[in-house]
mmCIF file of C-alpha atoms in Angstrom:
data_model
loop_
_atom_site.group_PDB
_atom_site.id
_atom_site.type_symbol
_atom_site.label_atom_id
_atom_site.label_comp_id
_atom_site.label_asym_id
_atom_site.label_seq_id
_atom_site.Cartn_x
_atom_site.Cartn_y
_atom_site.Cartn_z
ATOM 1 C CA MET A 1 -44.834 18.048 -6.103
ATOM 2 C CA ALA A 2 -41.717 19.155 -4.211
ATOM 3 C CA PHE A 3 -39.354 22.081 -4.454
ATOM 4 C CA ILE A 4 -35.886 22.907 -3.215
ATOM 5 C CA LYS A 5 -36.322 26.051 -1.222
ATOM 6 C CA GLN A 6 -32.769 26.848 -0.172
ATOM 7 C CA PHE A 7 -29.280 25.481 0.531
ATOM 8 C CA GLY A 8 -26.832 26.109 3.358
ATOM 9 C CA SER A 9 -23.433 24.941 4.532
ATOM 10 C CA TYR A 10 -20.787 25.174 7.182
ATOM 11 C CA LEU A 11 -17.072 24.434 7.008
ATOM 12 C CA PRO A 12 -14.896 24.488 10.126
ATOM 13 C CA PRO A 13 -12.181 27.149 9.904
ATOM 14 C CA ARG A 14 -9.075 25.006 10.370
ATOM 15 C CA VAL A 15 -7.451 24.294 6.995
ATOM 16 C CA VAL A 16 -5.357 21.134 6.769
ATOM 17 C CA SER A 17 -2.949 21.147 3.854
ATOM 18 C CA ASN A 18 -1.706 18.147 1.911
ATOM 19 C CA GLU A 19 1.697 18.807 3.437
ATOM 20 C CA GLU A 20 0.268 18.442 6.940
ATOM 21 C CA ILE A 21 -1.759 15.290 6.342
ATOM 22 C CA GLY A 22 0.970 13.872 4.096
ATOM 23 C CA ALA A 23 3.523 14.219 6.878
ATOM 24 C CA ARG A 24 1.262 12.219 9.183
ATOM 25 C CA VAL A 25 0.753 9.308 6.800
ATOM 26 C CA GLY A 26 4.018 9.346 4.863
ATOM 27 C CA CYS A 27 3.243 10.708 1.407
ATOM 28 C CA ASP A 28 3.875 13.918 -0.466
ATOM 29 C CA SER A 29 1.357 16.584 -1.346
ATOM 30 C CA ALA A 30 1.753 16.228 -5.106
ATOM 31 C CA TRP A 31 0.795 12.558 -4.899
ATOM 32 C CA ILE A 32 -2.397 13.403 -3.004
ATOM 33 C CA LEU A 33 -3.313 15.996 -5.615
ATOM 34 C CA SER A 34 -2.660 13.551 -8.457
ATOM 35 C CA VAL A 35 -4.648 10.618 -7.064
ATOM 36 C CA ALA A 36 -7.607 12.547 -5.677
ATOM 37 C CA GLY A 37 -7.551 16.157 -6.870
ATOM 38 C CA ILE A 38 -7.399 17.408 -3.277
ATOM 39 C CA GLU A 39 -5.173 20.281 -2.098
ATOM 40 C CA GLU A 40 -6.581 20.860 1.370
ATOM 41 C CA ARG A 41 -9.459 19.949 3.647
ATOM 42 C CA ARG A 42 -11.044 21.270 6.842
ATOM 43 C CA PHE A 43 -10.815 19.577 10.229
ATOM 44 C CA ALA A 44 -13.122 20.477 13.090
ATOM 45 C CA GLU A 45 -11.332 20.908 16.375
ATOM 46 C CA ASP A 46 -13.688 21.210 19.349
ATOM 47 C CA GLU A 47 -16.823 21.178 17.217
ATOM 48 C CA THR A 48 -18.998 18.069 17.066
ATOM 49 C CA VAL A 49 -21.089 16.768 14.202
ATOM 50 C CA VAL A 50 -24.111 18.324 15.891
ATOM 51 C CA ASP A 51 -22.374 21.710 16.111
ATOM 52 C CA MET A 52 -21.580 21.659 12.382
ATOM 53 C CA ALA A 53 -25.017 20.374 11.390
ATOM 54 C CA LEU A 54 -26.608 23.136 13.455
ATOM 55 C CA ARG A 55 -24.501 25.814 11.735
ATOM 56 C CA ALA A 56 -25.450 24.471 8.294
ATOM 57 C CA ALA A 57 -29.112 24.345 9.332
ATOM 58 C CA GLN A 58 -29.034 27.928 10.594
ATOM 59 C CA ASP A 59 -27.329 29.071 7.393
ATOM 60 C CA CYS A 60 -30.043 27.446 5.302
ATOM 61 C CA LEU A 61 -32.901 28.797 7.417
ATOM 62 C CA SER A 62 -31.403 32.278 7.362
ATOM 63 C CA ARG A 63 -31.037 32.285 3.580
ATOM 64 C CA ALA A 64 -34.618 31.039 3.256
ATOM 65 C CA GLY A 65 -35.916 33.711 5.629
ATOM 66 C CA MET A 66 -37.464 31.020 7.787
ATOM 67 C CA ASN A 67 -37.619 30.206 11.453
ATOM 68 C CA ALA A 68 -36.950 26.686 12.654
ATOM 69 C CA ASP A 69 -40.485 26.373 13.979
ATOM 70 C CA GLN A 70 -41.738 26.438 10.394
ATOM 71 C CA LEU A 71 -40.109 23.058 9.746
ATOM 72 C CA GLY A 72 -42.199 19.920 9.750
ATOM 73 C CA MET A 73 -39.388 17.340 9.767
ATOM 74 C CA LEU A 74 -35.620 17.038 10.031
ATOM 75 C CA VAL A 75 -33.478 14.475 8.205
ATOM 76 C CA LEU A 76 -29.801 14.153 9.069
ATOM 77 C CA ALA A 77 -27.343 12.070 7.061
ATOM 78 C CA CYS A 78 -24.285 11.290 9.154
ATOM 79 C CA SER A 79 -21.985 8.300 9.535
ATOM 80 C CA SER A 80 -19.256 9.692 11.767
ATOM 81 C CA TRP A 81 -21.441 9.985 14.865
ATOM 82 C CA ASP A 82 -19.985 8.261 17.897
ATOM 83 C CA ARG A 83 -23.098 6.849 19.557
ATOM 84 C CA ARG A 84 -25.192 3.888 18.454
ATOM 85 C CA TYR A 85 -28.423 5.660 19.367
ATOM 86 C CA PRO A 86 -30.000 8.104 19.439
ATOM 87 C CA GLY A 87 -28.526 9.559 16.287
ATOM 88 C CA PRO A 88 -27.560 13.227 16.022
ATOM 89 C CA ALA A 89 -30.794 14.370 14.342
ATOM 90 C CA VAL A 90 -32.707 14.803 17.597
ATOM 91 C CA SER A 91 -29.857 16.801 19.123
ATOM 92 C CA VAL A 92 -29.770 19.175 16.154
ATOM 93 C CA ALA A 93 -33.547 19.568 16.318
ATOM 94 C CA GLN A 94 -33.426 20.233 20.048
ATOM 95 C CA ARG A 95 -30.813 22.954 19.569
ATOM 96 C CA LEU A 96 -33.017 24.480 16.880
ATOM 97 C CA GLY A 97 -35.796 24.607 19.484
ATOM 98 C CA LEU A 98 -37.770 21.781 17.920
ATOM 99 C CA THR A 99 -39.109 19.291 20.423
ATOM 100 C CA SER A 100 -41.932 17.598 18.569
ATOM 101 C CA VAL A 101 -41.096 17.399 14.858
ATOM 102 C CA PRO A 102 -40.096 13.918 13.637
ATOM 103 C CA CYS A 103 -36.369 13.423 13.127
ATOM 104 C CA LEU A 104 -34.783 10.824 10.886
ATOM 105 C CA ASP A 105 -31.134 9.734 10.918
ATOM 106 C CA LEU A 106 -29.539 8.281 7.807
ATOM 107 C CA PRO A 107 -26.234 6.673 8.836
ATOM 108 C CA MET A 108 -25.378 5.652 5.287
ATOM 109 C CA ALA A 109 -22.278 7.709 4.423
ATOM 110 C CA SER A 110 -21.781 9.385 1.072
ATOM 111 C CA ALA A 111 -25.182 8.793 -0.507
ATOM 112 C CA GLY A 112 -27.023 9.921 2.638
ATOM 113 C CA SER A 113 -27.909 13.449 1.573
ATOM 114 C CA LEU A 114 -29.151 12.317 -1.827
ATOM 115 C CA PHE A 115 -31.327 9.643 -0.212
ATOM 116 C CA GLY A 116 -32.510 12.219 2.320
ATOM 117 C CA MET A 117 -33.507 14.649 -0.423
ATOM 118 C CA ALA A 118 -35.260 11.924 -2.410
ATOM 119 C CA LEU A 119 -37.244 10.802 0.632
ATOM 120 C CA ALA A 120 -38.007 14.361 1.738
ATOM 121 C CA ALA A 121 -39.369 15.168 -1.722
ATOM 122 C CA LYS A 122 -41.890 12.345 -1.246
ATOM 123 C CA LEU A 123 -42.713 13.250 2.366
ATOM 124 C CA THR A 124 -43.052 17.015 2.188
ATOM 125 C CA GLU A 125 -46.723 16.880 1.137
ATOM 126 C CA THR A 126 -47.393 15.172 4.478
ATOM 127 C CA TYR A 127 -44.934 16.829 6.830
ATOM 128 C CA GLY A 128 -44.480 20.308 5.387
ATOM 129 C CA ASP A 129 -41.052 21.861 4.933
ATOM 130 C CA ILE A 130 -38.281 19.336 5.593
ATOM 131 C CA LEU A 131 -34.727 20.248 6.496
ATOM 132 C CA VAL A 132 -32.196 17.783 5.083
ATOM 133 C CA ILE A 133 -28.671 17.969 6.478
ATOM 134 C CA GLY A 134 -25.497 16.060 5.704
ATOM 135 C CA ALA A 135 -22.834 16.485 8.389
ATOM 136 C CA GLU A 136 -19.608 14.610 9.021
ATOM 137 C CA LYS A 137 -16.601 14.808 11.284
ATOM 138 C CA MET A 138 -14.505 12.440 9.203
ATOM 139 C CA SER A 139 -11.317 13.555 10.944
ATOM 140 C CA SER A 140 -12.474 11.618 13.995
ATOM 141 C CA VAL A 141 -12.566 8.516 11.805
ATOM 142 C CA ILE A 142 -9.510 8.817 9.600
ATOM 143 C CA LEU A 143 -7.126 9.801 12.381
ATOM 144 C CA ARG A 144 -7.766 6.545 14.239
ATOM 145 C CA GLU A 145 -4.726 4.320 14.397
ATOM 146 C CA PRO A 146 -3.614 2.514 12.386
ATOM 147 C CA MET A 147 -4.031 5.289 9.821
ATOM 148 C CA GLU A 148 -4.298 4.076 6.257
ATOM 149 C CA ARG A 149 -2.664 6.390 3.750
ATOM 150 C CA GLY A 150 -5.188 5.862 0.950
ATOM 151 C CA VAL A 151 -8.055 6.744 3.290
ATOM 152 C CA ALA A 152 -6.557 9.469 5.488
ATOM 153 C CA ILE A 153 -5.697 11.745 2.569
ATOM 154 C CA LEU A 154 -9.221 11.808 1.191
ATOM 155 C CA PHE A 155 -11.558 13.038 3.875
ATOM 156 C CA GLY A 156 -12.510 16.285 5.547
ATOM 157 C CA ASP A 157 -15.166 17.709 7.873
ATOM 158 C CA GLY A 158 -18.183 19.882 7.127
ATOM 159 C CA ALA A 159 -21.938 20.130 6.798
ATOM 160 C CA GLY A 160 -24.423 20.970 4.070
ATOM 161 C CA SER A 161 -28.171 21.420 4.134
ATOM 162 C CA CYS A 162 -31.265 22.130 2.109
ATOM 163 C CA ILE A 163 -34.977 22.628 2.651
ATOM 164 C CA LEU A 164 -37.535 20.666 0.634
ATOM 165 C CA SER A 165 -40.994 22.191 0.404
ATOM 166 C CA ALA A 166 -44.311 21.192 -1.112
ATOM 167 C CA ASP A 167 -45.224 24.811 -1.848
ATOM 168 C CA SER A 168 -42.502 26.744 -3.595
ATOM 169 C CA GLY A 169 -38.773 27.068 -4.108
ATOM 170 C CA CYS A 170 -36.030 27.889 -6.553
ATOM 171 C CA ALA A 171 -36.127 24.455 -8.214
ATOM 172 C CA ARG A 172 -38.782 21.813 -8.758
ATOM 173 C CA VAL A 173 -37.907 18.215 -8.002
ATOM 174 C CA VAL A 174 -38.785 16.392 -11.211
ATOM 175 C CA ASP A 175 -37.823 12.871 -10.157
ATOM 176 C CA SER A 176 -35.237 10.760 -8.401
ATOM 177 C CA VAL A 177 -33.898 7.228 -8.612
ATOM 178 C CA ILE A 178 -32.267 5.668 -5.558
ATOM 179 C CA GLU A 179 -30.866 2.143 -5.478
ATOM 180 C CA SER A 180 -28.982 -0.174 -3.090
ATOM 181 C CA ASP A 181 -27.004 -3.396 -3.470
ATOM 182 C CA GLY A 182 -25.334 -5.147 -0.533
ATOM 183 C CA THR A 183 -23.196 -7.491 -2.640
ATOM 184 C CA PHE A 184 -20.058 -5.553 -1.790
ATOM 185 C CA SER A 185 -21.082 -4.142 1.576
ATOM 186 C CA GLU A 186 -17.731 -5.067 3.142
ATOM 187 C CA ASP A 187 -15.755 -3.127 0.554
ATOM 188 C CA LEU A 188 -16.523 0.183 2.260
ATOM 189 C CA GLN A 189 -17.381 -0.099 5.926
ATOM 190 C CA LEU A 190 -16.870 1.591 9.255
ATOM 191 C CA LYS A 191 -17.194 -0.492 12.398
ATOM 192 C CA PHE A 192 -17.508 1.134 15.798
ATOM 193 C CA GLU A 193 -14.164 2.442 17.076
ATOM 194 C CA LEU A 194 -12.223 0.891 14.189
ATOM 195 C CA PRO A 195 -10.551 2.521 11.173
ATOM 196 C CA LEU A 196 -12.542 2.953 7.984
ATOM 197 C CA GLU A 197 -12.044 -0.010 5.633
ATOM 198 C CA MET A 198 -12.128 0.782 1.924
ATOM 199 C CA ASN A 199 -11.421 -1.370 -1.106
ATOM 200 C CA GLY A 200 -10.761 1.544 -3.415
ATOM 201 C CA ARG A 201 -10.673 -0.578 -6.575
ATOM 202 C CA SER A 202 -14.106 -1.995 -5.861
ATOM 203 C CA VAL A 203 -15.566 1.404 -4.999
ATOM 204 C CA ILE A 204 -14.237 3.030 -8.154
ATOM 205 C CA LEU A 205 -15.238 0.100 -10.357
ATOM 206 C CA GLN A 206 -18.805 0.073 -9.087
ATOM 207 C CA ALA A 207 -19.184 3.849 -8.955
ATOM 208 C CA SER A 208 -17.799 4.259 -12.482
ATOM 209 C CA ARG A 209 -20.619 2.108 -13.814
ATOM 210 C CA LYS A 210 -23.505 2.809 -11.475
ATOM 211 C CA ILE A 211 -23.395 6.614 -11.361
ATOM 212 C CA PRO A 212 -23.561 7.281 -15.132
ATOM 213 C CA ARG A 213 -26.234 4.598 -15.452
ATOM 214 C CA VAL A 214 -28.486 6.047 -12.758
ATOM 215 C CA ILE A 215 -28.035 9.577 -14.088
ATOM 216 C CA GLU A 216 -29.036 8.432 -17.572
ATOM 217 C CA MET A 217 -31.975 6.549 -16.040
ATOM 218 C CA VAL A 218 -33.475 9.550 -14.274
ATOM 219 C CA LEU A 219 -32.812 11.840 -17.238
ATOM 220 C CA GLY A 220 -34.170 9.326 -19.741
ATOM 221 C CA LYS A 221 -37.430 8.939 -17.813
ATOM 222 C CA HIS A 222 -38.113 12.584 -18.614
ATOM 223 C CA GLY A 223 -36.743 12.741 -22.124
ATOM 224 C CA HIS A 224 -33.509 14.489 -21.251
ATOM 225 C CA LYS A 225 -29.968 13.816 -22.438
ATOM 226 C CA ALA A 226 -26.930 14.468 -20.283
ATOM 227 C CA GLY A 227 -25.825 17.249 -22.617
ATOM 228 C CA GLU A 228 -28.963 19.248 -21.808
ATOM 229 C CA VAL A 229 -28.169 19.393 -18.099
ATOM 230 C CA ASP A 230 -26.944 22.769 -16.893
ATOM 231 C CA ALA A 231 -24.931 21.414 -13.965
ATOM 232 C CA PHE A 232 -24.185 18.149 -12.217
ATOM 233 C CA LEU A 233 -23.958 18.478 -8.432
ATOM 234 C CA MET A 234 -22.322 15.301 -7.226
ATOM 235 C CA HIS A 235 -20.945 13.799 -4.093
ATOM 236 C CA GLN A 236 -17.352 15.015 -4.049
ATOM 237 C CA ALA A 237 -15.573 11.679 -3.783
ATOM 238 C CA ASN A 238 -12.548 12.064 -6.011
ATOM 239 C CA GLN A 239 -11.807 14.476 -8.860
ATOM 240 C CA ASN A 240 -10.601 11.628 -11.071
ATOM 241 C CA LEU A 241 -13.844 9.730 -10.543
ATOM 242 C CA ILE A 242 -15.879 12.812 -11.415
ATOM 243 C CA ALA A 243 -13.831 13.183 -14.621
ATOM 244 C CA ARG A 244 -14.556 9.550 -15.527
ATOM 245 C CA ILE A 245 -18.275 10.036 -15.006
ATOM 246 C CA ALA A 246 -18.307 13.166 -17.147
ATOM 247 C CA SER A 247 -16.514 11.232 -19.870
ATOM 248 C CA ALA A 248 -18.918 8.281 -19.598
ATOM 249 C CA LEU A 249 -21.861 10.660 -20.016
ATOM 250 C CA GLY A 250 -20.174 12.483 -22.893
ATOM 251 C CA VAL A 251 -20.307 15.890 -21.239
ATOM 252 C CA ALA A 252 -17.595 18.402 -20.399
ATOM 253 C CA GLU A 253 -16.036 17.959 -16.977
ATOM 254 C CA GLN A 254 -16.744 21.659 -16.363
ATOM 255 C CA LYS A 255 -20.446 20.804 -16.122
ATOM 256 C CA PHE A 256 -19.651 19.027 -12.863
ATOM 257 C CA PHE A 257 -19.333 21.605 -10.122
ATOM 258 C CA THR A 258 -16.481 20.595 -7.859
ATOM 259 C CA ASN A 259 -14.914 21.914 -4.691
ATOM 260 C CA ILE A 260 -13.084 18.775 -3.626
ATOM 261 C CA ARG A 261 -9.792 20.610 -4.145
ATOM 262 C CA ARG A 262 -10.549 22.774 -1.104
ATOM 263 C CA TYR A 263 -12.584 20.501 1.145
ATOM 264 C CA GLY A 264 -11.680 16.919 0.280
ATOM 265 C CA ASN A 265 -14.360 14.256 0.550
ATOM 266 C CA THR A 266 -16.797 15.224 3.305
ATOM 267 C CA SER A 267 -18.927 12.093 2.766
ATOM 268 C CA SER A 268 -22.645 12.773 3.207
ATOM 269 C CA ALA A 269 -22.038 16.527 3.537
ATOM 270 C CA SER A 270 -20.197 17.022 0.274
ATOM 271 C CA MET A 271 -23.037 17.141 -2.255
ATOM 272 C CA LEU A 272 -24.964 19.779 -0.308
ATOM 273 C CA ILE A 273 -21.842 21.858 0.373
ATOM 274 C CA ALA A 274 -21.158 21.788 -3.370
ATOM 275 C CA ALA A 275 -24.785 22.645 -4.128
ATOM 276 C CA THR A 276 -24.647 25.635 -1.782
ATOM 277 C CA GLU A 277 -21.547 27.035 -3.467
ATOM 278 C CA TRP A 278 -22.885 26.331 -6.954
ATOM 279 C CA TRP A 279 -26.176 28.015 -6.088
ATOM 280 C CA GLN A 280 -24.355 31.117 -4.856
ATOM 281 C CA LYS A 281 -22.157 31.306 -7.961
ATOM 282 C CA CYS A 282 -24.523 30.143 -10.694
ATOM 283 C CA GLY A 283 -28.064 29.438 -9.580
ATOM 284 C CA PHE A 284 -31.018 27.760 -11.232
ATOM 285 C CA GLN A 285 -32.437 29.015 -14.504
ATOM 286 C CA PRO A 286 -36.144 28.599 -15.222
ATOM 287 C CA GLY A 287 -36.902 25.281 -16.884
ATOM 288 C CA VAL A 288 -33.247 24.250 -17.088
ATOM 289 C CA PRO A 289 -32.377 20.816 -15.683
ATOM 290 C CA VAL A 290 -29.803 20.262 -12.952
ATOM 291 C CA CYS A 291 -28.831 16.803 -11.755
ATOM 292 C CA PHE A 292 -27.701 15.635 -8.312
ATOM 293 C CA ALA A 293 -25.927 12.295 -7.911
ATOM 294 C CA ALA A 294 -24.175 10.329 -5.196
ATOM 295 C CA PHE A 295 -22.645 6.940 -4.504
ATOM 296 C CA GLY A 296 -21.473 5.495 -1.234
ATOM 297 C CA ALA A 297 -21.074 2.618 1.172
ATOM 298 C CA GLY A 298 -23.630 -0.125 0.914
ATOM 299 C CA PHE A 299 -23.415 0.298 -1.951
ATOM 300 C CA ASN A 300 -26.134 2.961 -2.128
ATOM 301 C CA TRP A 301 -26.411 5.322 -5.070
ATOM 302 C CA GLY A 302 -28.847 7.529 -6.890
ATOM 303 C CA ALA A 303 -29.605 10.642 -8.887
ATOM 304 C CA MET A 304 -32.165 13.424 -8.677
ATOM 305 C CA LEU A 305 -33.385 15.597 -11.532
ATOM 306 C CA VAL A 306 -34.570 19.109 -10.733
ATOM 307 C CA GLU A 307 -35.306 22.140 -12.872
ATOM 308 C CA GLY A 308 -35.147 25.805 -12.055
ATOM 309 C CA VAL A 309 -38.361 27.597 -11.286
ATOM 310 C CA THR A 310 -37.235 31.166 -10.899
ATOM 311 C CA ALA A 311 -33.903 32.787 -11.736
ATOM 312 C CA SER A 312 -31.931 32.894 -8.500
ATOM 313 C CA MET B 1 -5.695 -14.315 -31.904
ATOM 314 C CA ASP B 2 -6.476 -16.390 -28.801
ATOM 315 C CA THR B 3 -8.249 -15.178 -25.669
ATOM 316 C CA ARG B 4 -5.077 -14.536 -23.717
ATOM 317 C CA GLU B 5 -3.600 -12.409 -26.509
ATOM 318 C CA LYS B 6 -6.801 -10.390 -26.738
ATOM 319 C CA ILE B 7 -6.757 -9.773 -22.975
ATOM 320 C CA LEU B 8 -3.134 -8.682 -23.128
ATOM 321 C CA GLY B 9 -3.981 -6.351 -26.001
ATOM 322 C CA ILE B 10 -6.732 -4.720 -23.937
ATOM 323 C CA ILE B 11 -4.434 -4.297 -20.953
ATOM 324 C CA ARG B 12 -1.800 -2.679 -23.149
ATOM 325 C CA GLN B 13 -4.402 -0.265 -24.522
ATOM 326 C CA VAL B 14 -5.332 1.082 -21.102
ATOM 327 C CA SER B 15 -2.049 0.779 -19.204
ATOM 328 C CA LYS B 16 1.342 2.402 -19.465
ATOM 329 C CA PRO B 17 3.183 1.924 -22.787
ATOM 330 C CA GLY B 18 5.324 -1.187 -22.909
ATOM 331 C CA ALA B 19 3.419 -3.135 -20.271
ATOM 332 C CA ASN B 20 4.099 -6.829 -20.614
ATOM 333 C CA PRO B 21 2.683 -8.582 -17.554
ATOM 334 C CA GLU B 22 3.095 -12.291 -16.927
ATOM 335 C CA ALA B 23 -0.121 -14.305 -17.006
ATOM 336 C CA ASP B 24 -0.063 -14.896 -13.251
ATOM 337 C CA GLU B 25 1.300 -11.471 -12.267
ATOM 338 C CA SER B 26 -0.965 -9.135 -10.288
ATOM 339 C CA LEU B 27 -1.884 -6.294 -12.612
ATOM 340 C CA PHE B 28 -2.482 -4.099 -9.564
ATOM 341 C CA ASP B 29 0.556 -4.868 -7.431
ATOM 342 C CA SER B 30 2.836 -4.559 -10.459
ATOM 343 C CA GLY B 31 1.427 -1.121 -11.262
ATOM 344 C CA VAL B 32 0.220 -2.170 -14.722
ATOM 345 C CA LEU B 33 -3.327 -1.127 -13.842
ATOM 346 C CA ASP B 34 -4.450 1.513 -11.372
ATOM 347 C CA SER B 35 -7.935 1.756 -9.887
ATOM 348 C CA PHE B 36 -9.151 4.054 -12.623
ATOM 349 C CA ALA B 37 -7.895 1.818 -15.447
ATOM 350 C CA LEU B 38 -9.841 -1.212 -14.225
ATOM 351 C CA PRO B 39 -13.265 0.085 -15.367
ATOM 352 C CA ASP B 40 -11.752 0.667 -18.816
ATOM 353 C CA VAL B 41 -10.497 -2.927 -18.908
ATOM 354 C CA VAL B 42 -13.952 -4.225 -17.993
ATOM 355 C CA SER B 43 -15.624 -2.092 -20.664
ATOM 356 C CA ALA B 44 -13.097 -3.217 -23.273
ATOM 357 C CA LEU B 45 -13.608 -6.883 -22.322
ATOM 358 C CA GLU B 46 -17.363 -6.476 -22.765
ATOM 359 C CA LYS B 47 -16.833 -4.981 -26.196
ATOM 360 C CA GLU B 48 -14.162 -7.402 -27.385
ATOM 361 C CA PHE B 49 -15.916 -10.559 -26.176
ATOM 362 C CA GLN B 50 -19.447 -9.259 -26.773
ATOM 363 C CA ILE B 51 -20.662 -10.015 -23.270
ATOM 364 C CA LYS B 52 -22.379 -8.008 -20.569
ATOM 365 C CA ILE B 53 -20.549 -8.291 -17.257
ATOM 366 C CA PRO B 54 -23.060 -7.804 -14.421
ATOM 367 C CA ASP B 55 -22.107 -5.483 -11.578
ATOM 368 C CA SER B 56 -22.313 -8.450 -9.178
ATOM 369 C CA ASP B 57 -19.351 -10.030 -11.009
ATOM 370 C CA LEU B 58 -17.215 -6.924 -10.660
ATOM 371 C CA ASN B 59 -15.028 -8.130 -7.852
ATOM 372 C CA PRO B 60 -11.577 -6.679 -8.639
ATOM 373 C CA ARG B 61 -9.959 -9.968 -7.586
ATOM 374 C CA LYS B 62 -11.566 -11.633 -10.615
ATOM 375 C CA PHE B 63 -9.601 -9.269 -12.832
ATOM 376 C CA GLU B 64 -6.314 -9.253 -10.952
ATOM 377 C CA THR B 65 -4.275 -11.350 -13.416
ATOM 378 C CA ILE B 66 -4.538 -12.297 -17.049
ATOM 379 C CA GLU B 67 -5.144 -15.903 -15.956
ATOM 380 C CA LYS B 68 -8.045 -14.861 -13.733
ATOM 381 C CA ILE B 69 -9.581 -12.739 -16.467
ATOM 382 C CA GLU B 70 -9.248 -15.656 -18.862
ATOM 383 C CA ALA B 71 -10.888 -17.985 -16.332
ATOM 384 C CA TYR B 72 -13.728 -15.546 -15.816
ATOM 385 C CA LEU B 73 -14.338 -15.231 -19.554
ATOM 386 C CA GLU B 74 -14.316 -19.029 -19.921
ATOM 387 C CA SER B 75 -16.897 -19.266 -17.131
ATOM 388 C CA ARG B 76 -19.138 -17.011 -19.187
ATOM 389 C CA THR B 77 -19.073 -19.192 -22.299
#
């Protein structure tokens, strides 16, 4: 059995408006809002991915009332890191004072945090409390020349985190389903030192079908319908995509907590940043289901069903 | 109603009013379909032609023109 103990997040302070990014790529702010539901995003300036991941980790540990030395493992989802190896996980652990816990990097973009949580839920019985972080400095990717308008407008920087525990927490992990299919692996890819390549039509087409299906799969395994779910905490890819998924599931769009308007798409960080804000505003209710879901490059996608243990 | 007319009918349902694309005209480049309309077209094709289109067939290029959609549907019969 596994529990979510706590969430945490960090957003760099510099706000980048649609006007600012639009001026760089030649489009107006209203168009960005209409095609993606984004008004602004955050860009890190001097901060690295490791800096942001560390801040999100510290936020999570502080909220949980834990010290880093109580962790048994660290998982870091990040695809905007600039070195082939080692990945950023060991650097975050080292700055937390951890020099012997196992660290795992998941360089798999938007579904990384969901996969990290799903794996951590299985591993926590063995390793103890596991810190899962999603951190991205997407500005370092999207500002590479030649900038592509449809990509540059979407992304922002930030980090989110959570702690999975075998003992106790505010929500019990009921189950998860994670899946991968490399058929369209070239439709969303980032090669070293090159701009991000995205076939938006392919991404939306696949995500529109795979996300509702995997959500219904994990809910159906436990006798739940989408309408019974208190909140959907999804990767914040695009507001229009989230609306489509809500419609496909037959639930009100308001059930999907979103903050993409303020932060844009922060790739692997977005779902945990959203979860942190949702948790602060709403929180888990005992026995009430909440569903996480994500889709990203690969394609990799999945959903996790949890239910509240104690009112938070 | 033949296959091509049915495809055109589906495209008109999900696109802007008055759309009348040529059979070989790109539905994307012409603005008849945007990225978010394409999943609706695929779902409507599955319903109209009573087929299940596997995710592995969902390459947008296969659905770029009415001719290509028609060819795909013929390949499924």
